[in-house]
Coordinates of C-alpha atoms in Angstrom, one line a residue:
M1 CA 4.6 13.7 18.0
R2 CA 0.8 13.5 17.5
I3 CA -0.8 14.0 14.1
L4 CA -4.4 14.4 13.1
I5 CA -5.4 13.5 9.5
G6 CA -8.8 14.4 8.1
V7 CA -10.0 12.0 5.4
Q8 CA -12.6 12.9 2.9
G9 CA -15.0 9.9 2.8
T10 CA -17.3 10.8 -0.1
G11 CA -15.0 9.0 -2.6
N12 CA -13.2 5.8 -2.3
G13 CA -10.1 7.3 -3.9
H14 CA -9.5 9.5 -0.8
L15 CA -9.8 6.4 1.4
S16 CA -7.4 4.4 -0.8
R17 CA -4.8 7.1 -0.9
C18 CA -5.0 7.7 2.9
S19 CA -4.9 4.1 3.8
A20 CA -1.6 3.8 1.9
L21 CA -0.3 6.8 3.8
A22 CA -1.6 5.3 7.1
E23 CA 0.2 2.0 6.4
A24 CA 3.5 4.0 5.9
L25 CA 2.9 6.1 9.0
A26 CA 2.2 2.9 11.1
N27 CA 6.0 2.2 11.0
K28 CA 7.0 5.6 12.3
P29 CA 7.4 6.6 16.0
V30 CA 4.4 8.9 16.0
Q31 CA 0.8 8.8 17.1
V32 CA -1.7 9.4 14.3
D33 CA -5.4 9.9 14.7
Y34 CA -7.9 9.8 11.7
L35 CA -11.1 11.7 11.3
V36 CA -13.3 10.6 8.4
S37 CA -16.4 12.4 7.1
G38 CA -18.6 12.5 4.0
R39 CA -21.0 9.5 4.3
A40 CA -22.8 7.5 6.9
P41 CA -20.3 5.4 9.0
E42 CA -22.1 2.1 8.1
H43 CA -21.2 2.7 4.4
F44 CA -17.5 2.6 5.0
F45 CA -15.6 -0.6 4.4
D46 CA -12.0 -1.9 4.7
M47 CA -11.1 0.7 7.3
E48 CA -8.6 -1.3 9.3
A49 CA -5.6 0.9 8.4
F50 CA -7.2 3.9 10.3
G51 CA -7.4 2.1 13.6
S52 CA -10.0 3.6 16.0
W53 CA -11.0 6.4 13.6
Q54 CA -13.3 9.3 14.4
W55 CA -16.4 10.1 12.4
R56 CA -18.2 13.4 11.6
K57 CA -21.0 13.9 9.2
G58 CA -19.1 16.5 7.1
L59 CA -20.3 17.6 3.7
S60 CA -21.2 15.6 0.6
F61 CA -22.5 16.1 -3.0
A62 CA -25.9 14.8 -4.1
V63 CA -25.8 12.9 -7.4
K64 CA -28.7 12.0 -9.6
G65 CA -28.5 10.3 -13.0
G66 CA -24.8 10.7 -13.2
R67 CA -24.9 14.4 -12.5
I68 CA -24.3 16.5 -9.4
D69 CA -27.6 18.0 -8.2
L70 CA -26.6 21.4 -6.7
A71 CA -30.0 22.1 -5.3
A72 CA -30.2 18.8 -3.5
T73 CA -26.6 19.2 -2.4
L74 CA -27.5 22.5 -0.6
Q75 CA -30.6 20.9 0.9
Q76 CA -29.2 17.6 2.1
N77 CA -26.1 18.9 4.0
D78 CA -26.7 19.8 7.6
W79 CA -24.8 23.1 7.7
R80 CA -25.6 23.8 11.3
Q81 CA -24.2 20.4 12.5
F82 CA -21.1 21.0 10.3
W83 CA -20.2 24.3 11.9
R84 CA -21.0 22.8 15.4
D85 CA -18.5 20.0 14.6
V86 CA -15.9 22.5 13.4
G87 CA -16.3 24.5 16.6
A88 CA -16.1 21.5 18.9
L89 CA -13.0 19.9 17.4
D90 CA -10.1 20.8 19.8
L91 CA -6.7 20.7 18.0
S92 CA -4.6 22.0 20.8
H93 CA -3.0 18.6 21.6
Y94 CA -1.9 17.9 18.0
D95 CA 1.6 18.8 16.8
M96 CA 0.5 18.6 13.1
V97 CA -2.8 18.7 11.2
V98 CA -3.3 17.2 7.8
T99 CA -6.4 17.1 5.6
D100 CA -7.0 15.1 2.4
Y101 CA -9.8 17.5 1.4
E102 CA -11.7 16.8 4.6
P103 CA -13.6 20.0 5.6
V104 CA -14.2 19.6 9.4
V105 CA -10.5 19.3 10.2
A106 CA -9.5 21.9 7.7
W107 CA -12.0 24.5 9.0
A108 CA -11.2 23.7 12.6
A109 CA -7.5 24.4 11.9
K110 CA -8.4 27.6 10.1
R111 CA -10.5 28.9 13.0
Q112 CA -7.9 27.9 15.6
G113 CA -5.0 29.5 13.7
K114 CA -3.3 26.1 13.3
R115 CA -1.0 25.1 10.4
C116 CA -2.9 22.7 8.2
I117 CA -1.3 20.7 5.4
G118 CA -3.7 20.1 2.5
M119 CA -2.7 16.9 0.7
G120 CA -4.3 15.3 -2.3
R121 CA -5.7 15.8 -5.8
Q122 CA -7.8 18.9 -5.2
Y123 CA -4.9 20.9 -4.0
A124 CA -3.2 20.4 -7.4
F125 CA -5.7 22.9 -8.8
M126 CA -4.9 25.6 -6.3
G127 CA -1.5 26.5 -7.7
R128 CA -0.3 27.6 -11.2
T129 CA -0.3 24.7 -13.7
K130 CA -0.4 24.5 -17.5
S131 CA -2.3 21.2 -17.8
L132 CA -5.1 21.7 -15.1
R133 CA -7.4 24.5 -16.2
L134 CA -10.3 25.6 -14.0
P135 CA -12.2 28.9 -14.0
W136 CA -11.2 31.3 -11.2
L137 CA -14.6 30.8 -9.4
Y138 CA -14.2 27.0 -9.3
K139 CA -10.7 27.3 -7.9
Q140 CA -12.1 29.6 -5.1
M141 CA -14.8 27.0 -4.4
L142 CA -12.2 24.2 -4.1
G143 CA -10.1 26.3 -1.8
W144 CA -13.1 27.3 0.4
F145 CA -14.3 23.7 0.9
A146 CA -11.2 22.5 2.8
P147 CA -8.8 25.4 3.3
A148 CA -5.1 24.7 4.1
T149 CA -2.0 26.8 4.9
D150 CA 0.3 24.5 3.0
T151 CA -0.8 22.6 -0.1
V152 CA 0.7 19.4 -1.6
G153 CA -1.2 18.7 -4.8
M154 CA -1.0 15.4 -6.7
H155 CA -0.9 15.1 -10.5
W156 CA 0.1 12.6 -13.2
V157 CA 2.9 14.8 -14.5
N158 CA 5.3 17.3 -13.1
D159 CA 3.5 20.6 -13.7
G160 CA 4.0 22.9 -10.7
A161 CA 6.2 23.5 -7.7
H162 CA 3.3 22.5 -5.4
I163 CA 2.8 19.1 -7.1
V164 CA 4.1 15.7 -6.2
P165 CA 3.4 12.3 -8.0
P166 CA 0.3 10.4 -6.8
I167 CA 0.0 7.9 -4.0
V168 CA -0.8 4.5 -5.6
H169 CA -2.0 1.8 -3.2
Q170 CA -0.8 -1.4 -5.0
R171 CA -2.2 -4.2 -2.8
V172 CA -1.4 -7.2 -5.0
P173 CA 1.5 -7.8 -7.4
A174 CA 1.2 -7.1 -11.1
Q175 CA 0.4 -10.1 -13.2
Q176 CA -0.4 -10.9 -16.9
A177 CA -3.7 -9.3 -17.8
A178 CA -6.5 -11.4 -19.3
Q179 CA -7.1 -10.3 -22.9
D180 CA -10.5 -8.7 -23.5
H181 CA -11.2 -8.5 -19.8
Y182 CA -12.2 -5.1 -18.4
L183 CA -12.9 -3.7 -15.0
V184 CA -15.8 -1.2 -14.8
Y185 CA -16.2 1.2 -11.9
L186 CA -19.0 3.7 -12.6
P187 CA -20.5 4.3 -9.1
F188 CA -22.6 7.3 -10.1
E189 CA -24.3 5.7 -13.0
S190 CA -27.4 3.5 -12.5
L191 CA -26.4 -0.2 -12.3
L192 CA -29.2 -1.0 -14.8
S193 CA -27.8 1.5 -17.4
V194 CA -24.3 0.0 -17.0
H195 CA -25.7 -3.5 -17.5
R196 CA -27.7 -2.6 -20.6
L197 CA -24.6 -1.1 -22.2
L198 CA -22.2 -3.9 -21.4
V199 CA -24.5 -6.8 -22.5
K200 CA -24.1 -5.4 -26.0
F201 CA -20.5 -6.5 -26.0
P202 CA -20.6 -10.3 -25.4
Q203 CA -17.1 -10.7 -26.9
Y204 CA -15.6 -9.1 -23.8
S205 CA -15.7 -10.0 -20.2
F206 CA -16.4 -7.5 -17.4
S207 CA -15.9 -7.2 -13.7
V208 CA -18.3 -4.5 -12.5
F209 CA -18.0 -2.8 -9.1
H210 CA -21.0 -0.7 -8.0
P211 CA -22.6 0.4 -4.7
E212 CA -25.9 -1.2 -5.8
A213 CA -24.4 -4.5 -6.9
K214 CA -24.5 -7.9 -5.2
R215 CA -22.0 -10.6 -5.9
Q216 CA -23.4 -12.4 -8.8
K217 CA -22.9 -13.2 -12.5
I218 CA -25.5 -12.1 -15.1
A219 CA -25.2 -12.6 -18.8
G220 CA -21.4 -13.3 -18.4
I221 CA -20.8 -10.1 -16.4
D222 CA -19.4 -10.4 -12.9
Y223 CA -20.8 -8.0 -10.4
Y224 CA -19.2 -7.0 -7.1
P225 CA -20.2 -4.7 -4.2
P226 CA -17.5 -2.3 -3.1
S227 CA -14.4 -4.0 -1.7
R228 CA -10.9 -2.6 -2.0
M229 CA -9.2 -6.0 -1.8
R230 CA -11.6 -7.7 -4.3
F231 CA -11.2 -4.6 -6.5
A232 CA -7.4 -4.9 -6.5
E233 CA -7.6 -8.6 -7.3
Q234 CA -9.9 -8.0 -10.4
F235 CA -8.0 -4.9 -11.3
V236 CA -4.7 -6.6 -12.0
R237 CA -6.4 -9.2 -14.2
A238 CA -8.0 -6.5 -16.4
E239 CA -6.7 -5.4 -19.8
G240 CA -8.4 -2.0 -19.4
V241 CA -10.4 0.1 -17.0
I242 CA -13.7 2.0 -17.6
S243 CA -14.4 4.5 -14.8
N244 CA -15.5 7.9 -13.9
A245 CA -12.8 10.6 -14.0
G246 CA -11.8 10.4 -10.3
F247 CA -8.1 10.7 -9.7
E248 CA -7.2 7.6 -7.8
T249 CA -8.6 5.0 -10.1
S250 CA -6.9 6.6 -13.1
C251 CA -3.6 6.6 -11.2
E252 CA -3.9 2.9 -10.5
A253 CA -4.7 2.2 -14.1
L254 CA -1.7 4.2 -15.4
S255 CA 0.7 2.7 -12.8
Y256 CA -0.3 -0.8 -14.0
G257 CA -0.2 0.1 -17.7
K258 CA -4.0 -0.5 -18.3
K259 CA -6.0 0.9 -21.1
L260 CA -8.2 3.7 -19.6
L261 CA -11.5 5.2 -20.5
V262 CA -13.0 7.9 -18.3
R263 CA -16.6 9.2 -18.2
P264 CA -16.5 12.4 -16.1
L265 CA -19.4 13.0 -13.7
A266 CA -21.5 15.7 -15.3
G267 CA -21.5 18.9 -13.3
Q268 CA -18.4 17.9 -11.4
F269 CA -15.8 20.4 -12.6
E270 CA -12.9 18.5 -11.1
Q271 CA -13.7 15.3 -13.0
I272 CA -14.3 17.3 -16.2
A273 CA -10.9 18.9 -15.9
N274 CA -9.3 15.5 -15.1
A275 CA -10.9 13.9 -18.2
R276 CA -9.8 16.7 -20.4
C277 CA -6.2 16.6 -19.0
L278 CA -5.9 12.8 -19.4
A279 CA -7.0 13.0 -23.0
E280 CA -4.8 16.0 -23.9
L281 CA -1.8 14.3 -22.3
G282 CA -2.5 11.1 -24.3
L283 CA -2.9 9.0 -21.1
A284 CA -6.5 8.0 -21.5
S285 CA -9.7 8.4 -23.6
Q286 CA -12.7 10.3 -22.4
L287 CA -16.4 9.7 -23.1
P288 CA -18.7 12.5 -22.0
Q289 CA -21.7 10.3 -22.4
L290 CA -21.9 6.5 -22.2
S291 CA -22.8 5.1 -25.6
E292 CA -22.5 1.9 -27.5
Q293 CA -20.7 3.5 -30.4
G294 CA -18.3 5.4 -28.1
L295 CA -17.4 2.2 -26.2
A296 CA -17.0 0.2 -29.4
D297 CA -14.6 2.8 -30.8
W298 CA -12.5 2.7 -27.6
F299 CA -12.3 -1.1 -27.6
A300 CA -11.1 -1.0 -31.2
N301 CA -8.5 1.8 -30.8
A302 CA -7.4 2.2 -27.2
E303 CA -3.7 2.0 -26.4
A304 CA -2.3 1.5 -22.9
Q305 CA 0.0 4.0 -21.3
Q306 CA 2.1 3.4 -18.2
C307 CA 3.5 5.8 -15.7
Y308 CA 6.3 5.1 -13.2
W309 CA 6.1 6.9 -9.8
P310 CA 8.1 6.4 -6.7
N311 CA 6.7 5.3 -3.3
V312 CA 5.1 8.6 -2.5
A313 CA 3.3 7.4 0.6
E314 CA 6.6 6.5 2.2
A315 CA 8.2 9.8 1.2
L316 CA 5.3 11.8 2.5
S317 CA 5.2 9.8 5.8
Q318 CA 8.9 10.7 6.3
W319 CA 8.3 14.3 5.4
L320 CA 5.4 14.6 7.8
T321 CA 7.1 12.9 10.7
S322 CA 10.2 15.0 10.3
G323 CA 8.0 18.1 10.9
A324 CA 7.3 19.0 7.2
H325 CA 10.1 21.6 7.3
E326 CA 11.4 20.9 3.8
R327 CA 9.8 23.2 1.3
V328 CA 7.0 21.7 -0.8
A329 CA 8.9 22.8 -3.9
D330 CA 12.0 20.9 -2.8
L331 CA 9.9 17.9 -1.9
S332 CA 8.3 18.0 -5.4
R333 CA 11.6 18.3 -7.2
R334 CA 13.1 15.4 -5.2
L335 CA 10.1 13.1 -6.0
W336 CA 9.8 13.9 -9.7
K337 CA 13.5 13.2 -10.1
R338 CA 12.7 9.6 -9.1
A339 CA 9.7 9.4 -11.4
E340 CA 9.8 8.1 -15.0
V341 CA 6.9 8.2 -17.4
D342 CA 6.5 6.2 -20.6
N343 CA 7.2 8.5 -23.6
Y344 CA 7.9 11.3 -21.1
R345 CA 10.0 13.3 -23.5
A346 CA 7.1 13.4 -26.0
L347 CA 4.8 14.7 -23.3
L348 CA 7.3 17.5 -22.4
R349 CA 7.4 18.4 -26.1
S350 CA 3.7 18.5 -26.4
E351 CA 1.9 21.9 -26.8
L352 CA 0.2 21.4 -23.5
L353 CA 3.4 21.5 -21.4
A354 CA 5.5 23.5 -23.9

């Protein structure tokens, strides 16, 4: 059996999730190829799990000042090259095609009439849910970007027959967190603005990961360039996490029982929906704009929540290598039976999921 998996490379969350899946698939009697797109190949790191992976330019969003710049997004993407790559990708020798919101593989499958399993956070928005609300037009845009014939969405709670628990890549064992130590991951904010905010809180210690950062310590704040292993090491030490409202980082925080504050990327409707949902479920706090007062209030009042999810990477690897014949609804039901969430009954009684 030969499988092709398309990996969206614009965000590290996709890469983390797919690397966990890749490690689970490595123990199965199948051949798996990976195609990654979304950023320049020299900007990827910690890619060992994907073996001799393929690269395509793909599509990406332009971000300026913590907001998505739609005009720049339309201008910076090489649409002609994208459609050339779609047309040139031959899927005839693959028994199964999977995409974690990667558009080249998804569109190649659509054009060649091939079954394509869409797996990941974005696909949670494409079915009926009570806790994830998006306008109809935004749902259509999500579906157009990386179309799939079968969708396996991921979400924090059981809220739809197409939804399974998240894949969490836990690279290091849990340990006692250091009090008043926080991990900060705000890659779309300017590093200077993050620094100016954090130095106003000398009573706390911070580990900051940022694409512009070099490994150094300034005014008691530790800065790190992107590194999944170093991130994991600092993550388990932290009492809380301050991040954008991407899905994977929030899942890791909740699985470890960390306090969580999310600042959604302005103009990114998925992150805005994520932040609203986390706040309404009582799993995290949201801060639409970074501010000294907002951060001070969170430090004073935040409470940690913890979610317990099964080994979804292993379950999905077994499902895929068996031919993905089991209905997604049955797969979903089976995985959620194994999941427990702190105060889960209270969540089910809440108005949001009532």
